[in-house]
Coordinates of C-alpha atoms and ligand atoms in Angstrom, one line a residue:
M1411 CA -3.6 -69.7 -194.5
I1412 CA -4.7 -66.3 -195.7
I1413 CA -3.0 -63.0 -195.3
V1414 CA -5.0 -59.8 -196.0
L1415 CA -2.9 -56.8 -196.9
K1416 CA -3.5 -53.3 -195.6
P1417 CA -5.0 -51.1 -198.3
N1418 CA -2.1 -48.6 -197.9
A1419 CA 0.7 -51.2 -197.7
T1420 CA 3.8 -49.9 -199.5
T1421 CA 5.7 -51.9 -202.3
N1422 CA 8.7 -52.1 -200.0
Q1423 CA 6.6 -53.6 -197.1
V1424 CA 5.0 -56.1 -199.5
E1425 CA 8.4 -57.1 -200.9
Q1426 CA 9.7 -57.7 -197.4
L1427 CA 6.6 -59.9 -196.7
N1428 CA 7.3 -61.9 -199.9
E1429 CA 10.9 -62.5 -198.8
T1430 CA 9.6 -63.9 -195.5
L1431 CA 7.0 -66.1 -197.2
K1432 CA 9.6 -67.5 -199.6
T1433 CA 11.5 -69.0 -196.7
Y1434 CA 8.6 -71.5 -196.1
N1435 CA 8.0 -74.5 -198.3
V1436 CA 4.5 -73.4 -199.5
E1437 CA 2.8 -72.2 -202.7
I1438 CA 2.1 -68.5 -202.6
K1439 CA -1.0 -67.1 -204.5
R1440 CA -2.0 -63.5 -204.7
W1441 CA -5.5 -62.1 -205.5
D1442 CA -5.9 -58.4 -206.1
G1443 CA -9.6 -57.9 -205.4
V1444 CA -11.8 -54.9 -205.6
H1445 CA -11.9 -54.4 -201.8
S1446 CA -8.7 -56.1 -200.7
T1447 CA -5.6 -57.9 -201.6
V1448 CA -5.3 -61.4 -200.3
I1449 CA -2.2 -63.7 -200.2
G1450 CA -3.0 -67.4 -199.9
L1451 CA -0.5 -69.9 -198.7
L1452 CA -1.2 -73.5 -200.0
G1453 CA 0.4 -76.7 -198.9
D1454 CA 1.7 -77.7 -195.5
T1455 CA 1.5 -74.5 -193.6
H1456 CA 1.9 -75.8 -190.0
T1457 CA 5.5 -74.6 -189.8
V1458 CA 4.5 -71.0 -190.8
D1459 CA 4.9 -68.6 -187.9
I1460 CA 1.7 -66.5 -187.8
E1461 CA 3.1 -64.0 -185.4
Q1462 CA 6.2 -63.4 -187.6
I1463 CA 3.9 -62.7 -190.6
G1464 CA 1.4 -60.6 -188.6
A1465 CA 4.3 -58.4 -187.5
N1466 CA 5.0 -57.3 -191.1
L1467 CA 3.7 -53.7 -191.6
A1468 CA 1.9 -54.7 -194.8
V1469 CA -0.3 -57.2 -193.1
E1470 CA -3.8 -56.4 -191.8
S1471 CA -4.7 -59.9 -190.7
V1472 CA -3.5 -63.4 -191.0
K1473 CA -5.4 -66.6 -190.2
R1474 CA -5.5 -70.3 -190.9
V1475 CA -8.3 -71.6 -193.1
Q1476 CA -9.9 -74.6 -191.6
E1477 CA -11.8 -75.8 -194.7
P1478 CA -9.8 -78.3 -196.8
Y1479 CA -10.7 -76.5 -200.0
K1480 CA -8.6 -73.4 -200.5
L1481 CA -8.7 -72.2 -204.1
A1482 CA -12.5 -72.6 -204.2
N1483 CA -12.8 -70.9 -200.8
R1484 CA -14.4 -67.4 -200.5
K1485 CA -11.9 -66.6 -197.9
F1486 CA -9.0 -66.8 -200.4
H1487 CA -10.9 -64.9 -203.1
P1488 CA -13.5 -62.5 -201.6
D1489 CA -14.8 -61.3 -205.0
N1490 CA -17.1 -63.4 -207.1
T1491 CA -15.4 -65.3 -209.9
V1492 CA -16.9 -64.2 -213.3
I1493 CA -16.8 -66.6 -216.2
K1494 CA -17.6 -65.4 -219.7
V1495 CA -18.2 -67.4 -222.8
G1496 CA -19.6 -65.5 -225.8
D1497 CA -22.7 -63.6 -224.6
A1498 CA -23.1 -65.9 -221.6
T1499 CA -21.7 -64.5 -218.3
F1500 CA -21.8 -66.3 -215.0
G1501 CA -21.2 -64.7 -211.6
D1502 CA -21.6 -60.9 -212.4
G1503 CA -25.2 -60.6 -211.1
S1504 CA -26.7 -61.4 -214.5
L1505 CA -29.0 -64.4 -215.1
T1506 CA -27.8 -66.8 -217.8
I1507 CA -30.1 -69.5 -219.1
I1508 CA -28.7 -72.6 -220.7
A1509 CA -31.2 -74.7 -222.6
G1510 CA -31.4 -77.6 -225.0
P1511 CA -32.2 -81.3 -225.2
C1512 CA -30.9 -84.0 -222.9
S1513 CA -29.3 -85.7 -225.9
V1514 CA -28.3 -84.5 -229.3
E1515 CA -30.2 -86.7 -231.7
T1516 CA -30.2 -85.3 -235.3
E1517 CA -29.0 -82.2 -237.0
A1518 CA -32.6 -81.0 -237.6
Q1519 CA -33.4 -81.6 -233.9
I1520 CA -30.5 -79.8 -232.4
V1521 CA -30.6 -76.9 -234.8
E1522 CA -34.3 -76.4 -234.4
V1523 CA -34.0 -76.5 -230.6
A1524 CA -31.0 -74.1 -230.7
E1525 CA -33.0 -71.6 -232.7
R1526 CA -36.0 -71.8 -230.5
V1527 CA -34.2 -71.5 -227.2
K1528 CA -32.1 -68.6 -228.5
A1529 CA -35.2 -66.7 -229.6
A1530 CA -36.6 -67.3 -226.0
G1531 CA -33.5 -65.7 -224.4
A1532 CA -31.2 -68.6 -223.7
K1533 CA -27.5 -67.6 -224.0
M1534 CA -26.1 -71.2 -224.3
L1535 CA -27.1 -74.4 -225.9
R1536 CA -26.8 -77.7 -224.0
G1537 CA -27.0 -81.2 -225.5
G1538 CA -25.5 -84.5 -224.4
A1539 CA -23.3 -86.4 -226.9
F1540 CA -21.7 -88.8 -224.4
K1541 CA -24.6 -89.9 -222.2
P1542 CA -24.2 -91.5 -218.7
R1543 CA -27.2 -93.8 -218.8
T1544 CA -28.3 -96.0 -215.8
S1545 CA -28.8 -98.9 -218.3
P1546 CA -26.3 -100.1 -220.8
Y1547 CA -29.2 -100.9 -223.1
S1548 CA -30.5 -97.3 -223.2
F1549 CA -29.4 -94.8 -225.9
Q1550 CA -25.8 -93.9 -225.1
G1551 CA -25.6 -90.7 -227.2
L1552 CA -24.2 -90.0 -230.6
R1553 CA -20.8 -89.5 -229.1
A1554 CA -18.3 -87.8 -231.4
D1555 CA -21.0 -87.4 -234.1
G1556 CA -23.1 -85.6 -231.5
L1557 CA -20.3 -83.1 -230.8
K1558 CA -20.2 -82.4 -234.6
L1559 CA -23.9 -81.7 -234.6
L1560 CA -23.7 -79.4 -231.6
L1561 CA -20.9 -77.5 -233.4
K1562 CA -23.2 -77.2 -236.4
A1563 CA -26.0 -75.7 -234.2
K1564 CA -23.4 -73.3 -232.7
E1565 CA -22.4 -72.2 -236.3
E1566 CA -26.1 -71.7 -237.2
T1567 CA -27.1 -69.8 -234.2
G1568 CA -23.9 -68.4 -232.6
L1569 CA -24.9 -69.9 -229.3
P1570 CA -21.9 -71.2 -227.3
I1571 CA -22.3 -74.9 -226.3
I1572 CA -22.0 -77.0 -223.2
T1573 CA -21.8 -80.8 -223.2
E1574 CA -20.8 -83.6 -220.9
I1575 CA -17.5 -85.4 -220.8
M1576 CA -17.2 -88.9 -219.4
S1577 CA -13.6 -89.9 -220.0
S1578 CA -10.4 -87.9 -220.0
S1579 CA -9.4 -89.9 -223.2
H1580 CA -12.1 -87.7 -225.0
I1581 CA -10.7 -84.3 -224.0
D1582 CA -9.2 -83.6 -227.5
L1583 CA -12.6 -84.1 -229.0
F1584 CA -13.9 -81.2 -226.8
E1585 CA -11.6 -78.6 -228.2
D1586 CA -14.4 -76.4 -229.7
V1587 CA -16.8 -77.0 -226.9
D1588 CA -17.3 -73.8 -224.8
I1589 CA -18.0 -75.3 -221.4
I1590 CA -17.3 -78.9 -220.5
Q1591 CA -19.9 -80.5 -218.1
V1592 CA -18.9 -83.0 -215.5
G1593 CA -22.1 -85.0 -214.7
A1594 CA -23.3 -85.9 -211.3
R1595 CA -22.1 -89.5 -211.7
N1596 CA -18.6 -88.3 -212.3
M1597 CA -18.3 -85.7 -209.7
Q1598 CA -15.8 -87.8 -207.8
N1599 CA -14.0 -89.2 -210.8
F1600 CA -10.8 -87.6 -209.5
E1601 CA -8.6 -88.6 -212.4
L1602 CA -11.0 -87.0 -214.8
L1603 CA -11.2 -83.8 -212.7
K1604 CA -7.4 -83.6 -212.6
E1605 CA -7.1 -83.9 -216.4
L1606 CA -9.8 -81.2 -216.8
G1607 CA -7.8 -79.0 -214.4
K1608 CA -5.0 -79.1 -217.0
T1609 CA -7.2 -77.6 -219.7
N1610 CA -8.2 -73.9 -219.9
K1611 CA -11.9 -74.6 -220.6
P1612 CA -14.6 -73.5 -218.1
I1613 CA -16.0 -76.6 -216.3
L1614 CA -19.5 -77.0 -215.1
L1615 CA -19.3 -79.4 -212.2
K1616 CA -22.5 -81.0 -211.2
R1617 CA -23.1 -82.0 -207.6
G1618 CA -23.2 -85.8 -207.2
L1619 CA -26.4 -87.6 -206.5
A1620 CA -25.5 -88.2 -202.8
N1621 CA -22.7 -85.8 -202.2
T1622 CA -22.4 -83.0 -199.6
I1623 CA -21.7 -79.4 -200.3
D1624 CA -18.2 -79.8 -198.9
E1625 CA -17.5 -82.8 -201.1
T1626 CA -18.7 -80.8 -204.2
L1627 CA -16.2 -78.0 -203.2
M1628 CA -13.4 -80.5 -202.8
S1629 CA -14.1 -81.8 -206.3
A1630 CA -13.9 -78.2 -207.6
E1631 CA -10.6 -77.9 -205.7
Y1632 CA -9.3 -81.0 -207.7
I1633 CA -9.8 -79.1 -210.9
M1634 CA -8.5 -75.8 -209.6
A1635 CA -5.4 -77.3 -208.0
E1636 CA -4.2 -78.3 -211.5
G1637 CA -4.4 -74.6 -212.6
N1638 CA -7.9 -74.3 -214.1
L1639 CA -9.8 -71.8 -212.0
N1640 CA -12.8 -71.6 -214.3
V1641 CA -15.3 -73.8 -212.4
I1642 CA -19.0 -73.3 -212.3
L1643 CA -20.9 -75.3 -209.6
C1644 CA -24.2 -76.9 -210.5
E1645 CA -26.9 -78.1 -208.1
R1646 CA -29.1 -80.6 -209.9
G1647 CA -31.1 -82.2 -207.0
I1648 CA -29.9 -84.9 -204.5
R1649 CA -31.3 -88.3 -203.5
T1650 CA -33.6 -88.1 -200.5
F1651 CA -36.5 -90.3 -199.3
E1652 CA -38.9 -88.3 -201.4
T1653 CA -40.2 -90.2 -204.5
S1654 CA -42.7 -87.8 -206.0
T1655 CA -39.9 -85.9 -207.7
R1656 CA -36.9 -87.5 -209.5
N1657 CA -34.5 -85.8 -207.0
T1658 CA -34.9 -83.1 -204.3
L1659 CA -33.6 -79.7 -205.3
D1660 CA -31.4 -78.4 -202.5
I1661 CA -32.2 -74.7 -202.6
S1662 CA -30.0 -74.1 -199.5
A1663 CA -27.0 -75.2 -201.6
I1664 CA -27.2 -71.8 -203.5
P1665 CA -26.6 -69.5 -200.5
M1666 CA -24.2 -72.1 -198.9
F1667 CA -22.1 -72.3 -202.1
K1668 CA -22.1 -68.5 -202.3
M1669 CA -21.1 -68.1 -198.7
L1670 CA -18.3 -70.8 -198.8
S1671 CA -17.1 -70.1 -202.3
H1672 CA -16.6 -67.4 -204.9
L1673 CA -17.5 -69.7 -207.8
P1674 CA -20.7 -69.1 -209.9
V1675 CA -23.7 -71.3 -209.2
V1676 CA -26.1 -72.8 -211.8
I1677 CA -29.2 -74.7 -211.1
D1678 CA -30.6 -77.6 -213.2
P1679 CA -34.3 -77.7 -212.3
S1680 CA -35.0 -80.4 -215.0
H1681 CA -33.0 -83.2 -213.5
A1682 CA -33.9 -82.0 -210.0
A1683 CA -37.7 -82.3 -210.6
G1684 CA -38.0 -84.9 -213.3
I1685 CA -41.3 -83.3 -214.4
P1686 CA -41.8 -80.3 -216.6
Q1687 CA -44.5 -78.7 -214.3
L1688 CA -41.9 -78.0 -211.6
V1689 CA -39.3 -76.3 -213.9
E1690 CA -40.8 -72.8 -213.6
P1691 CA -41.4 -72.7 -209.8
L1692 CA -37.9 -74.3 -209.1
S1693 CA -36.3 -71.8 -211.5
M1694 CA -38.0 -68.9 -209.7
A1695 CA -37.0 -70.2 -206.3
S1696 CA -33.4 -70.6 -207.6
I1697 CA -33.1 -67.0 -208.9
G1698 CA -34.7 -65.8 -205.7
A1699 CA -32.0 -67.6 -203.7
G1700 CA -29.2 -66.1 -205.8
A1701 CA -28.4 -68.5 -208.6
D1702 CA -26.2 -67.1 -211.5
G1703 CA -27.8 -69.3 -214.1
L1704 CA -30.3 -72.1 -215.0
M1705 CA -29.8 -75.1 -217.2
I1706 CA -33.1 -76.4 -218.6
E1707 CA -33.9 -79.3 -220.8
V1708 CA -35.9 -78.4 -223.9
H1709 CA -36.8 -80.8 -226.8
N1710 CA -38.6 -80.0 -230.0
C1711 CA -40.8 -83.1 -229.5
P1712 CA -40.5 -84.3 -225.9
S1713 CA -42.7 -87.4 -226.4
K1714 CA -40.2 -88.7 -229.0
A1715 CA -37.0 -87.8 -227.1
L1716 CA -34.4 -90.5 -226.9
S1717 CA -33.6 -89.6 -223.2
D1718 CA -35.4 -87.6 -220.5
G1719 CA -38.4 -86.7 -222.6
A1720 CA -40.6 -86.9 -219.5
Q1721 CA -38.9 -83.9 -217.9
S1722 CA -38.2 -81.9 -221.1
L1723 CA -40.1 -78.7 -222.0
D1724 CA -41.4 -78.1 -225.5
P1725 CA -40.2 -74.9 -227.1
D1726 CA -43.5 -73.0 -226.7
T1727 CA -43.7 -73.8 -223.0
F1728 CA -40.0 -72.9 -222.5
D1729 CA -40.6 -69.6 -224.3
G1730 CA -43.2 -68.5 -221.8
I1731 CA -41.2 -69.7 -218.8
A1732 CA -38.0 -68.1 -219.9
S1733 CA -39.7 -64.8 -220.5
R1734 CA -41.3 -64.8 -217.0
I1735 CA -38.0 -65.8 -215.3
I1736 CA -36.0 -63.1 -217.2
K1737 CA -38.6 -60.5 -216.4
A1738 CA -38.6 -61.4 -212.7
H1739 CA -34.8 -61.1 -212.7
D1740 CA -34.8 -57.8 -214.6
Q1741 CA -37.2 -56.5 -212.0
G1742 CA -34.7 -57.3 -209.2
F1743 CA -36.1 -60.6 -208.1
S1744 CA -32.6 -62.0 -207.3
Y1745 CA -30.9 -62.5 -204.0
R1746 CA -27.4 -61.1 -203.9
Y1747 CA -25.1 -62.7 -201.4
N1748 CA -23.4 -59.9 -199.5
V1749 CA -19.7 -60.5 -199.6
Ligands
LIG139 C1 -27.5 -84.2 -218.0 O1 -27.3 -83.0 -217.8 O2 -27.9 -84.6 -219.1 C2 -27.2 -85.2 -217.0 C3 -27.0 -86.4 -217.3 O3 -27.3 -84.7 -215.7 P1 -26.9 -85.2 -214.3 O4 -25.4 -85.5 -214.4 O5 -27.2 -84.1 -213.4 O6 -27.7 -86.4 -214.0
LIG140 MN1 -31.0 -85.4 -219.1

């Protein structure tokens, strides 16, 4: 249930309202937005008397929220959530590019890629240390050693880092990681989501291979319900009948997420397409539809990559693509969802 306060509500009136709300067995959250103040009631609200609340002089409107996600819901939090890590900002209208290899392989590899993507305009470095591979016989990542190499690249370049977690038993290892990624295959690993909700790290939550927009928002809700409100949604392509691309990028997910939620949205065109030639057009389409960021796979030598070389860009190609995307965004090619 959400209660929107009148802009001119007095402190006395708001206090009276709070007293009324405390008589119900619900959690009370308050957001002071730029345009309005919203009070959200979470939990079992069916006993809450809408008319009694609406009669309070501080209240402009009160309504029940049908959607099962509350904290992630735009209705509870009309302003965009803005998440900042180092020079990378998500959700304030800027475009933030995250780039790096699928997997961290060696110190020389990750440091070289970090330097090249930084020079091209990327604001964050990606690189998998714990890899969710379809086959148990494929390269599984350097695991804890990979995290150390990512930290080395961060030290060398100053770029904040993002990397995927696969088990809550590894959370302590991620202490110096700037954003923790939850991969598509773990989007509904609810125990992992709950544990990440107890941390204060920003979480990039990838949409599952065959999950709906509502299911993705419910997974965000799992993290937020534990107290961590710093969630970034990531569309990375979904399974369809189409086989010419690795997945099908759901461009509609961008305006849908923006309409339904206040959380920032990042697009991963590399895993969506599976081929490097589609990274630029899909990136352009994404910023045109209002994405807050892009996450792109770049390898110093894609033909020798230990994972996802076939979809990775080499640094020279990334350089050209990043500059064209950044230029287009700077020139105003970016859809702004009107709150
Ligand atoms: C990745 O980003 O390296 C990855 C494994 O992506 P996804 O979870 O989207 O498949
Ligand atoms: Mn990959």
